[in-house]
Each structure stands twice: as structure tokens, then as C-alpha cells.
PDB file of C-alpha atoms in Angstrom:
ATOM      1  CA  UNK B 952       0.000   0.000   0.000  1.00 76.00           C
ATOM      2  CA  UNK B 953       1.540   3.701  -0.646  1.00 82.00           C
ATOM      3  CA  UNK B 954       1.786   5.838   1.948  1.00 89.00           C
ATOM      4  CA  UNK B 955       3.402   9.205   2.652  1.00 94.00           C
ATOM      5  CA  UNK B 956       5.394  10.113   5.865  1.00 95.00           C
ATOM      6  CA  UNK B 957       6.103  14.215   6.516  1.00 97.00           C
ATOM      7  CA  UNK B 958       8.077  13.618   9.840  1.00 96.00           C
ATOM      8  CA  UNK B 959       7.872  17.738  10.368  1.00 95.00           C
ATOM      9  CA  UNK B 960       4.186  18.450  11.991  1.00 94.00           C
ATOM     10  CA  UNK B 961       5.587  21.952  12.429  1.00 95.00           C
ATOM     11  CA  UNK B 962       8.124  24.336  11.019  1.00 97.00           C
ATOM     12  CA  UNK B 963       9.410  27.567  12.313  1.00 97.00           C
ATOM     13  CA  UNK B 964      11.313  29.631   9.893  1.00 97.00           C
ATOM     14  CA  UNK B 965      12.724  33.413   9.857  1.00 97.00           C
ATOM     15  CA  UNK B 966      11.730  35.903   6.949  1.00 97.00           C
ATOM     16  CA  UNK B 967      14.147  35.458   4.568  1.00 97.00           C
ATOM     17  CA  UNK B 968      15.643  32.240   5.640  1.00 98.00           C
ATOM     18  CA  UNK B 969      16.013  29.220   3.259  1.00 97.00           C
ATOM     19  CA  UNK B 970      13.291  26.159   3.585  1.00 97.00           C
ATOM     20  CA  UNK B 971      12.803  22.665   3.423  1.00 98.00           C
ATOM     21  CA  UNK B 972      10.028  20.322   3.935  1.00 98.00           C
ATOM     22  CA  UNK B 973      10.518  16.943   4.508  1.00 98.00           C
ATOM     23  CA  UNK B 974       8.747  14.153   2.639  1.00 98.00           C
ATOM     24  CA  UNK B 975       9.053  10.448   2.366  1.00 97.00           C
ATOM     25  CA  UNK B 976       6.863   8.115   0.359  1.00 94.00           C
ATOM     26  CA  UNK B 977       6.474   4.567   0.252  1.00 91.00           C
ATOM     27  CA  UNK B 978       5.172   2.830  -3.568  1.00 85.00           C
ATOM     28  CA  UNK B 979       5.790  -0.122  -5.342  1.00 78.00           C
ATOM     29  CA  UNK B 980       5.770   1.291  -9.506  1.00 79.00           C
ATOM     30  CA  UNK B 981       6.915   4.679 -10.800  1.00 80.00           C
ATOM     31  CA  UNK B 982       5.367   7.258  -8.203  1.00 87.00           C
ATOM     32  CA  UNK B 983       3.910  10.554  -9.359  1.00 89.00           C
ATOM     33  CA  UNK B 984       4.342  13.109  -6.626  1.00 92.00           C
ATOM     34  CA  UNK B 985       2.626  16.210  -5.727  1.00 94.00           C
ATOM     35  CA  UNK B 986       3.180  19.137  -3.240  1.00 97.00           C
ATOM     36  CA  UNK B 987      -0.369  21.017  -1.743  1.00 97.00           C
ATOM     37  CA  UNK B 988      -0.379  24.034  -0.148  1.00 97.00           C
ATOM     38  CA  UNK B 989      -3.167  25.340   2.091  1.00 95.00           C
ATOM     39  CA  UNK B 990      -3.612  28.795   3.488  1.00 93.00           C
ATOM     40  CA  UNK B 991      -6.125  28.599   6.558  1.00 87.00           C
ATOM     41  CA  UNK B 992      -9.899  28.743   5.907  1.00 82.00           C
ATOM     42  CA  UNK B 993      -8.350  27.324   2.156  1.00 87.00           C
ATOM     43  CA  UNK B 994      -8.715  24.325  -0.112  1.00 91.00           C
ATOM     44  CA  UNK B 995      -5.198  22.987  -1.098  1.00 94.00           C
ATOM     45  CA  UNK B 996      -3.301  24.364  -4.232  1.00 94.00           C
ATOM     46  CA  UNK B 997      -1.361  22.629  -6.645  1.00 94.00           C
ATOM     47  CA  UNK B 998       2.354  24.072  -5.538  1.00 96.00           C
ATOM     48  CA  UNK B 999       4.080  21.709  -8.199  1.00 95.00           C
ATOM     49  CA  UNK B1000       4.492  17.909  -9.250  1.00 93.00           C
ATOM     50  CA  UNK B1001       6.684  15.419 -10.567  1.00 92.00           C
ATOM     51  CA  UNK B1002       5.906  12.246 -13.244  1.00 87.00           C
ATOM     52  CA  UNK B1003       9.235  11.653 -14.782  1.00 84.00           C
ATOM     53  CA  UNK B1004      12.008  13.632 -16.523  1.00 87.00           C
ATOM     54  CA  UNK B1005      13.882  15.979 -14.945  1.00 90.00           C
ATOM     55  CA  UNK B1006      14.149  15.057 -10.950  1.00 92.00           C
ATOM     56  CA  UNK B1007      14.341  18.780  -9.873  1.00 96.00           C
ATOM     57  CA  UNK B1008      10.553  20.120 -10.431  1.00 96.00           C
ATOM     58  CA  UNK B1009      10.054  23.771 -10.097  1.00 97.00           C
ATOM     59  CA  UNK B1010       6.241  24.948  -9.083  1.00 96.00           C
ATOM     60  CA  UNK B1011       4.600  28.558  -8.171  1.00 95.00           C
ATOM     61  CA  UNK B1012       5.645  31.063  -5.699  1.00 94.00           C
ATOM     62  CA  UNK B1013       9.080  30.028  -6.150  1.00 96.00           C
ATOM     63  CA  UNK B1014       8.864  26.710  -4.917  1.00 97.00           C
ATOM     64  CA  UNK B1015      11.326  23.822  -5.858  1.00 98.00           C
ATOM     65  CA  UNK B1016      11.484  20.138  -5.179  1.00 98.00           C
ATOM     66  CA  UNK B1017      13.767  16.953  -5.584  1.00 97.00           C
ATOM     67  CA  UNK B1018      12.521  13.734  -6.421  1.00 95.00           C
ATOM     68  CA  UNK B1019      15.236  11.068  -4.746  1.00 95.00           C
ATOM     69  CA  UNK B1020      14.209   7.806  -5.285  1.00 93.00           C
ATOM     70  CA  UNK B1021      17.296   5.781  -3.727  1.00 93.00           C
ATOM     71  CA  UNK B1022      15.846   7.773  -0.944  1.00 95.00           C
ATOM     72  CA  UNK B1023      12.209   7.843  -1.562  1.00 94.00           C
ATOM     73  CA  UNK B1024      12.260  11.230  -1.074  1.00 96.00           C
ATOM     74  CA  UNK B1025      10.441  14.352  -2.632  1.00 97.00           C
ATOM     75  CA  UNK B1026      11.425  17.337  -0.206  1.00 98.00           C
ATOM     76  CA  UNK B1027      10.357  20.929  -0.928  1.00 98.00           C
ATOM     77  CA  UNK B1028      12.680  23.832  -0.879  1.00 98.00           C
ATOM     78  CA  UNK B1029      12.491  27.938  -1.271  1.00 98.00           C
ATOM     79  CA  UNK B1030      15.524  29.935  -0.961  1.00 97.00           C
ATOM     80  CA  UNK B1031      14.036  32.234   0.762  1.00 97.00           C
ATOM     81  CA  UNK B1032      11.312  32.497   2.394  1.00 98.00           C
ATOM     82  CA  UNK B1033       8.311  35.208   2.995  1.00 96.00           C
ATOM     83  CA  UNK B1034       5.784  36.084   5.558  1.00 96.00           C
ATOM     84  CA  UNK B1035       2.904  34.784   2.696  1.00 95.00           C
ATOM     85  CA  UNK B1036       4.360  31.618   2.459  1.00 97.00           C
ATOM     86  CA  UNK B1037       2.834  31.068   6.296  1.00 97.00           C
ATOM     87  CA  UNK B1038       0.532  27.833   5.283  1.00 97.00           C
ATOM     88  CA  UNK B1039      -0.149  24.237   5.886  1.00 96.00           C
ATOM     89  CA  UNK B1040       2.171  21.992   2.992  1.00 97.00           C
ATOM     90  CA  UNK B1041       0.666  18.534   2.335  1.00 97.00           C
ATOM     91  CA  UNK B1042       2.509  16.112   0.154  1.00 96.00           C
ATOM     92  CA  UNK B1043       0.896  13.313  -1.809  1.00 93.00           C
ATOM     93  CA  UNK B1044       1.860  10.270  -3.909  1.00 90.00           C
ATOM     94  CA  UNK B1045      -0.339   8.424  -6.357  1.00 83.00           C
ATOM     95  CA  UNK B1046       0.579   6.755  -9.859  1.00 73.00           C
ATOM     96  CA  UNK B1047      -1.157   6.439 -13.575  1.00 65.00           C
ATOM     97  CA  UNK B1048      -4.383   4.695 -13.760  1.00 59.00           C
ATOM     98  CA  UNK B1049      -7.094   3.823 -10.765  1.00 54.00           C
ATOM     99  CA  UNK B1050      -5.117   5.201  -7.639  1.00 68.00           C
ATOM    100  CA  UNK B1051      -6.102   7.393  -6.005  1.00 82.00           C
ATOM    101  CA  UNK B1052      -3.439   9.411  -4.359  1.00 86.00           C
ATOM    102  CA  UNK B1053      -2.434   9.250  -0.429  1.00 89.00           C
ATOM    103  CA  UNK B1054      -1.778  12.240   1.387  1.00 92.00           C
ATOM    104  CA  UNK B1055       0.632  13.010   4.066  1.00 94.00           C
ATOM    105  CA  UNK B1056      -0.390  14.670   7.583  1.00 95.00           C
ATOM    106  CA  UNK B1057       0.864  18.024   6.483  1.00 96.00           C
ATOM    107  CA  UNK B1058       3.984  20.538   7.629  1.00 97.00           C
ATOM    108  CA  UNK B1059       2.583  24.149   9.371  1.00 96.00           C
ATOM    109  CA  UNK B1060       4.752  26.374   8.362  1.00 97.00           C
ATOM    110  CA  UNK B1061       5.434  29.583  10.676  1.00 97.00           C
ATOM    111  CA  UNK B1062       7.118  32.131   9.354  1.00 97.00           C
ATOM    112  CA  UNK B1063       8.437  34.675  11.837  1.00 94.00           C
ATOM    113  CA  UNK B1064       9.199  38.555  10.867  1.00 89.00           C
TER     114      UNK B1064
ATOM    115  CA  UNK A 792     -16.675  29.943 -13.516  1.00 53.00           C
ATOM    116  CA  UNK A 793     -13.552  27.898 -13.519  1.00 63.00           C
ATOM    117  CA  UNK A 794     -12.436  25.115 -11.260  1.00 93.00           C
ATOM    118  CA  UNK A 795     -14.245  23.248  -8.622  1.00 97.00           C
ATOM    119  CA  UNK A 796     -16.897  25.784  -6.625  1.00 97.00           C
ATOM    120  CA  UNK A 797     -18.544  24.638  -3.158  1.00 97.00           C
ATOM    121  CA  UNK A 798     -21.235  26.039  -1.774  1.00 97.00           C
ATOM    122  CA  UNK A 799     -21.852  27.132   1.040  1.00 97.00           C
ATOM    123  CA  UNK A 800     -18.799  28.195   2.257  1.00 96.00           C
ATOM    124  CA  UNK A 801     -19.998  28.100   5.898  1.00 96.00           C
ATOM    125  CA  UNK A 802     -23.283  25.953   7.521  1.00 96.00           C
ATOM    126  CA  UNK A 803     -23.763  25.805  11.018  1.00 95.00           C
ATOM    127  CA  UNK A 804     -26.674  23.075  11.905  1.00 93.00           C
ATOM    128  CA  UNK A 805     -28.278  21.876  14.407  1.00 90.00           C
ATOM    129  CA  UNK A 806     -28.092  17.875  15.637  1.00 89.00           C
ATOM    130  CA  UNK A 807     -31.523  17.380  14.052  1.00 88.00           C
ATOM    131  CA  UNK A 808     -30.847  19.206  11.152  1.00 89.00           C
ATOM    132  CA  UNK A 809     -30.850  18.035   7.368  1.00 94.00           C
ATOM    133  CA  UNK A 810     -28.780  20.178   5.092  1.00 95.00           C
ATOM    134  CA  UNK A 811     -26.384  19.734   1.853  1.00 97.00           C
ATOM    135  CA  UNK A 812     -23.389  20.715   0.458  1.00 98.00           C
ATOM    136  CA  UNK A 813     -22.794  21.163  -2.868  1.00 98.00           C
ATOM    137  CA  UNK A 814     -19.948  21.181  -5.458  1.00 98.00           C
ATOM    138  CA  UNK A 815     -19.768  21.499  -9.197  1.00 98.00           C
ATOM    139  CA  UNK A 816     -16.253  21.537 -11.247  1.00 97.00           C
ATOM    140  CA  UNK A 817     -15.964  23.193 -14.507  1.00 95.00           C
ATOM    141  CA  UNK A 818     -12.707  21.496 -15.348  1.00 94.00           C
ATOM    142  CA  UNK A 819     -14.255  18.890 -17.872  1.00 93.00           C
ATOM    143  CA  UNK A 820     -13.076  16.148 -15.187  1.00 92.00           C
ATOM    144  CA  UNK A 821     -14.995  12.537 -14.570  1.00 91.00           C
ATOM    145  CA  UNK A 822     -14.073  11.502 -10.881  1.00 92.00           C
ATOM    146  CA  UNK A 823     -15.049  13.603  -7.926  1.00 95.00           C
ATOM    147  CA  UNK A 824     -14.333  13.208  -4.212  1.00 95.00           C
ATOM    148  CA  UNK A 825     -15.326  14.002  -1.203  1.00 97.00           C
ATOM    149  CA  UNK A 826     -12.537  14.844   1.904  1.00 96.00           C
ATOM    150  CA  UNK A 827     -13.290  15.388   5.646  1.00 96.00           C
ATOM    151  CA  UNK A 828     -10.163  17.977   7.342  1.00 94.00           C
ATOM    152  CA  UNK A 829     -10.925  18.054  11.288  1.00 92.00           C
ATOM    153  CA  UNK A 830      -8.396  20.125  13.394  1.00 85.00           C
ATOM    154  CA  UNK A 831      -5.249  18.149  13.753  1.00 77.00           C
ATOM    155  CA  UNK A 832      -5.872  15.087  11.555  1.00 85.00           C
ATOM    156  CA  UNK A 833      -4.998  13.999   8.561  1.00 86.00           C
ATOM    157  CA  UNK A 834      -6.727  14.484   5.654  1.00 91.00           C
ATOM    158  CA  UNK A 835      -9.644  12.285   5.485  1.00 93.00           C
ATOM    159  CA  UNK A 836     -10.899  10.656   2.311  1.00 93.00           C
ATOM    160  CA  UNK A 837     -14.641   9.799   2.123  1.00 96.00           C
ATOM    161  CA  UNK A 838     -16.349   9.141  -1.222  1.00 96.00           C
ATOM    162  CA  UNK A 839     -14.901   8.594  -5.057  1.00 94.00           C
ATOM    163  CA  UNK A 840     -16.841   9.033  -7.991  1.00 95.00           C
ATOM    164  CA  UNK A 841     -16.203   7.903 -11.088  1.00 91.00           C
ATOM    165  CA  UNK A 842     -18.548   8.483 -14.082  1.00 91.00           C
ATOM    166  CA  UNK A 843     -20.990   9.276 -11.826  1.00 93.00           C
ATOM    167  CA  UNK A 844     -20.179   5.894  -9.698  1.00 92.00           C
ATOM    168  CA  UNK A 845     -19.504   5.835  -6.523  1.00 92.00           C
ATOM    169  CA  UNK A 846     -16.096   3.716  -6.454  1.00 89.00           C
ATOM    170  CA  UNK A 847     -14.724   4.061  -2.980  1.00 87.00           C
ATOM    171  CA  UNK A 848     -16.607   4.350   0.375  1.00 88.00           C
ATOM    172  CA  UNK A 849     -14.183   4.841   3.541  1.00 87.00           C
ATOM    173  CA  UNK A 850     -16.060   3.595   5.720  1.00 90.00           C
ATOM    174  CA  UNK A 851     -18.342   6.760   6.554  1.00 95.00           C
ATOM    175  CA  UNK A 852     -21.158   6.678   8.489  1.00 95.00           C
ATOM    176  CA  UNK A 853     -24.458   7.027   6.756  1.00 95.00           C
ATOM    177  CA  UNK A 854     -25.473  10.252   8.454  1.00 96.00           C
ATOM    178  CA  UNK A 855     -23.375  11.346   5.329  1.00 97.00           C
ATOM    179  CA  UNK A 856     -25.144  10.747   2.487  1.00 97.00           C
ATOM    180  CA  UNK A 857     -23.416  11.541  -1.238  1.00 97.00           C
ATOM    181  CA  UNK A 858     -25.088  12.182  -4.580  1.00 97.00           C
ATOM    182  CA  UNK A 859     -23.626  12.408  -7.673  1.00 97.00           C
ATOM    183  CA  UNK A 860     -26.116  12.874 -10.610  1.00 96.00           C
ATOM    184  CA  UNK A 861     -23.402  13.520 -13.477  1.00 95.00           C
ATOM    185  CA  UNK A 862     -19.627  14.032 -13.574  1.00 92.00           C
ATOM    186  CA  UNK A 863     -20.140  17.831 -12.886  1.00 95.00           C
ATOM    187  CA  UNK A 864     -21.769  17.795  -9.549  1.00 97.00           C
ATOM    188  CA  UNK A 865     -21.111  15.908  -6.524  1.00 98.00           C
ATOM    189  CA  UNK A 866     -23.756  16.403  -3.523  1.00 98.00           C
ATOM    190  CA  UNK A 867     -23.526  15.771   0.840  1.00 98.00           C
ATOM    191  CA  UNK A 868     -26.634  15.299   2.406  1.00 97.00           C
ATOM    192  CA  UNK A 869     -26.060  15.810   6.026  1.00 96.00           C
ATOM    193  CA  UNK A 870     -28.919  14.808   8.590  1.00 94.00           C
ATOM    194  CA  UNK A 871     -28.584  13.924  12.337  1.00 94.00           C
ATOM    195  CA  UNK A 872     -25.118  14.755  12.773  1.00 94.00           C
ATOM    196  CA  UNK A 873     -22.707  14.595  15.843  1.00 94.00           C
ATOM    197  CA  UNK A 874     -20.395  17.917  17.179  1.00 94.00           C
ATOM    198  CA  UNK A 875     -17.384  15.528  16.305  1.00 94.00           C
ATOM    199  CA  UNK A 876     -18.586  15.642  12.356  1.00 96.00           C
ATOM    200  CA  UNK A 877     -17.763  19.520  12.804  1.00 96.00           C
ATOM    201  CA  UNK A 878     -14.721  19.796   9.997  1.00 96.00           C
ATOM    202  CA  UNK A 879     -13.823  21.707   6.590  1.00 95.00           C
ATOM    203  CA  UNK A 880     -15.174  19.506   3.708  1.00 97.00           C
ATOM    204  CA  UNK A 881     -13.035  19.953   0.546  1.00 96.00           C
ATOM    205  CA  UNK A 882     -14.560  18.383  -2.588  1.00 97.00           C
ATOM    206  CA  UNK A 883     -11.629  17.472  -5.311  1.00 96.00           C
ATOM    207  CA  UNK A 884     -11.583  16.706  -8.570  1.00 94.00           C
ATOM    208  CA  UNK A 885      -9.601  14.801 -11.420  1.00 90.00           C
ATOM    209  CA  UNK A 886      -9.551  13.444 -14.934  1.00 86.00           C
ATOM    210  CA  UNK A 887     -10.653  10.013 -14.494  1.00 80.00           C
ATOM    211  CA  UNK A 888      -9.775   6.904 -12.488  1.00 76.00           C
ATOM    212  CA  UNK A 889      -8.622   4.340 -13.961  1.00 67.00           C
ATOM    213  CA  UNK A 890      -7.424   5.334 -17.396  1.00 63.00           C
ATOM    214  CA  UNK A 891      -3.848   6.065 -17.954  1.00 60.00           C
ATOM    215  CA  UNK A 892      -4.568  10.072 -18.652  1.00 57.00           C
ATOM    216  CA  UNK A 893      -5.090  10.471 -14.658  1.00 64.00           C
ATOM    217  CA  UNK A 894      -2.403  11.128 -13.121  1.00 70.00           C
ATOM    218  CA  UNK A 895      -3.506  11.449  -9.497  1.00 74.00           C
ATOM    219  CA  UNK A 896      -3.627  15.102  -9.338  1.00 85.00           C
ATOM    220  CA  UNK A 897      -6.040  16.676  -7.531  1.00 91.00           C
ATOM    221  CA  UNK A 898      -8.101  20.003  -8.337  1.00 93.00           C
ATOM    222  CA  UNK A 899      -9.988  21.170  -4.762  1.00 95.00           C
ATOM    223  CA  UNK A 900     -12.175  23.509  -4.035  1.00 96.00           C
ATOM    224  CA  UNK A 901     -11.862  26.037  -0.859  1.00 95.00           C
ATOM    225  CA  UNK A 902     -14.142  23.835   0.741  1.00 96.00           C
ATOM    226  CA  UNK A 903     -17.067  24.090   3.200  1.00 97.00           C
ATOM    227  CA  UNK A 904     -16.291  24.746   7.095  1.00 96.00           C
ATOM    228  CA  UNK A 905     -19.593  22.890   8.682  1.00 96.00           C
ATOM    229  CA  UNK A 906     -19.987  23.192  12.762  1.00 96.00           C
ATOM    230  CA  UNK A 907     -22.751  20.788  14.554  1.00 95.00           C
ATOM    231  CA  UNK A 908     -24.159  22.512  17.537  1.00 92.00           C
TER     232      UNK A 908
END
């Protein structure tokens, strides 16, 4: 069964400051992968996703990720970080065809001025 | 309209109550779902539509009640519910399940904050 593990339930960052959310997925074929954002009171937002190609995705708002897979890994990064960014990140793994795709707990992010 | 609108953004109801929620994508998409977020849990799915078939059930308790009369519009019918069934309900929506053009990705809407007094 595929599930997703963020190990980071919360995440305290500085204006300014580089980022990165942890996420680790578990799948047995060729995972697609998916980072969510959700600002409170929000539905979640496509931030960016991976199929194949390329293992370094970009997505909105400035938003990067790396897909690992000797380390079933796809951890999001931002170089710098702003007081918008302030939201709950959900990652998510699913694959082509009839699955639907799990979700992780979620990261809060808390960005401080 | 674009996207995947629910309405209404915000229903409080009583215990003895019977009300619905309601979402309708414009995305062109066939499977629809329905997902329970309660403070400090994960993510809960509910109900999967495909085609207008309802293809996964997670075990949900039949106080919630989904309709889903074409690929467009996906219905909750809430009666008798608990405080505990207080939670944002995001409805989501993709191509189609089970055909290799889905790829798992997820359109939501802002969902619909419900509190049971």
C-alpha cells in the first residue's frame, strides 16, 4: 500500500531564511508526486508535481522540489522564504491509472518577521 | 466559472438538522471526491466518484449521504449529525480513475467549514 510520511508536523522559519520540507513516500511502480499548499480557511493548491524527466521540479511562488528515489524522497525547498508563504504543505503520492493518491499529515509552516 | 466551486462556504446546523453541500467543477473532469479535514488530523478521504459511480466508500457513516447525478456535480446530504462531524469539507476533482490520462492530481475547491451545535 503507498503511503506518505512528513516527519515535520511543524516548522518555524525566519523571513528570509532558506526552507525545506521533509517528505518520504512509500510505492511499489513509478510514483507521481505532488506538493499542496493550504492557506487557513483554504482548499489545497497545486504548488508543483513530478511524473518523470527531470528530478528537480520547479512549481509557483518560487517553490522547488527533488525527487530522490534511492531515498524515496520528494522534499520541498524555497531559498528564501516570505511572511505569505505562512501555510499548511501537504505532500501526496499516487501513480497512472485507478489510484487514487495518499496524502501526508501536512507541515505548518510559521514564518516569523 | 472555472475550477471546482462549493457552496456554502460556511453551515452551522443543528443535531436534528438536514442540510447539503454542494460542489460542481468546470474542469471537464470525470471523478469527484469528497474529503473530511478536522483540526489536527490527517486528511480524510470519504467518497470517489467515477462516471458518476460511486467507487470508494471509507467507511463513513451514513449520516453522510453523497449524490452524484453527473460528472459535474457531486452532492452531501447531512442529517442527524454529531459535534465531532464539525470539519472543513473539501470536494476534489480529477480526470478520471482508472485510465492512464489520470495522473492522481487533484483540483480542490476552498471547501465548506460545517460546525454541529
Amino acid at each position: 500500500a503507498q503511503s506518505v510520511t512528513q516527519p515535520d508536523i511543524h516548522i518555524t522559519v525566519s523571513e528570509g531564511a532558506s526552507l525545506e520540507l521533509r517528505c518520504n513516500y512509500s510505492y511499489g511502480a513509478t510514483p507521481y508526486l505532488f506538493w499542496y499548499v493550504q492557506s487557513p480557511g483554504q482548499g489545497l493548491q497545486l504548488l508543483l508535481k513530478y511524473f518523470s524527466g527531470d528530478t528537480l521540479v520547479q512549481g509557483i511562488k518560487g517553490f522547488e522540489a527533488e525527487f530522490k528515489r534511492s531515498q524515496s524522497s520528494f522534499n520541498l525547498r524555497k531559498p528564501s522564504v516570505h511572511w505569505s508563504d505562512a501555510a499548511e504543505y501537504f505532500c501526496a503520492v499516487g501513480g497512472r491509472g485507478s489510484y487514487i493518491p495518499t496524502f501526508g499529515r501536512g507541515t505548518s509552516l510559521i514564518v516569523h518577521p | 466559472e472555472t475550477g471546482v466551486t462549493q457552496t456554502p462556504r460556511h453551515l452551522v446546523m443543528g443535531m436534528t438538522n438536514k442540510k447539503s453541500l454542494k460542489c460542481e467543477q468546470h474542469l471537464g473532469h470525470n471523478a469527484m471526491y469528497w474529503y473530511k479535514q478536522s483540526a489536527k488530523k490527517p486528511l480524510e478521504l470519504m467518497f470517489v466518484y467515477n462516471f458518476k459511480e460511486q467507487t470508494e466508500n471509507n467507511s463513513v457513516p451514513s449520516r453522510f449521504s453523497p449524490e452524484c447525478p453527473n460528472s459535474s456535480h457531486l452532492f452531501l446530504h447531512l442529517h442527524t449529525l454529531q459535534p465531532e462531524d464539525s470539519a472543513l469539507y473539501l470536494c476534489a476533482s480529477s480526470q478520471e480513475l482508472g485510465q492512464g490520462a489520470d495522473t492522481g492530481e487533484l483540483f480542490f475547491g476552498e471547501g465548506s467549514r460545517l460546525t454541529v451545535l
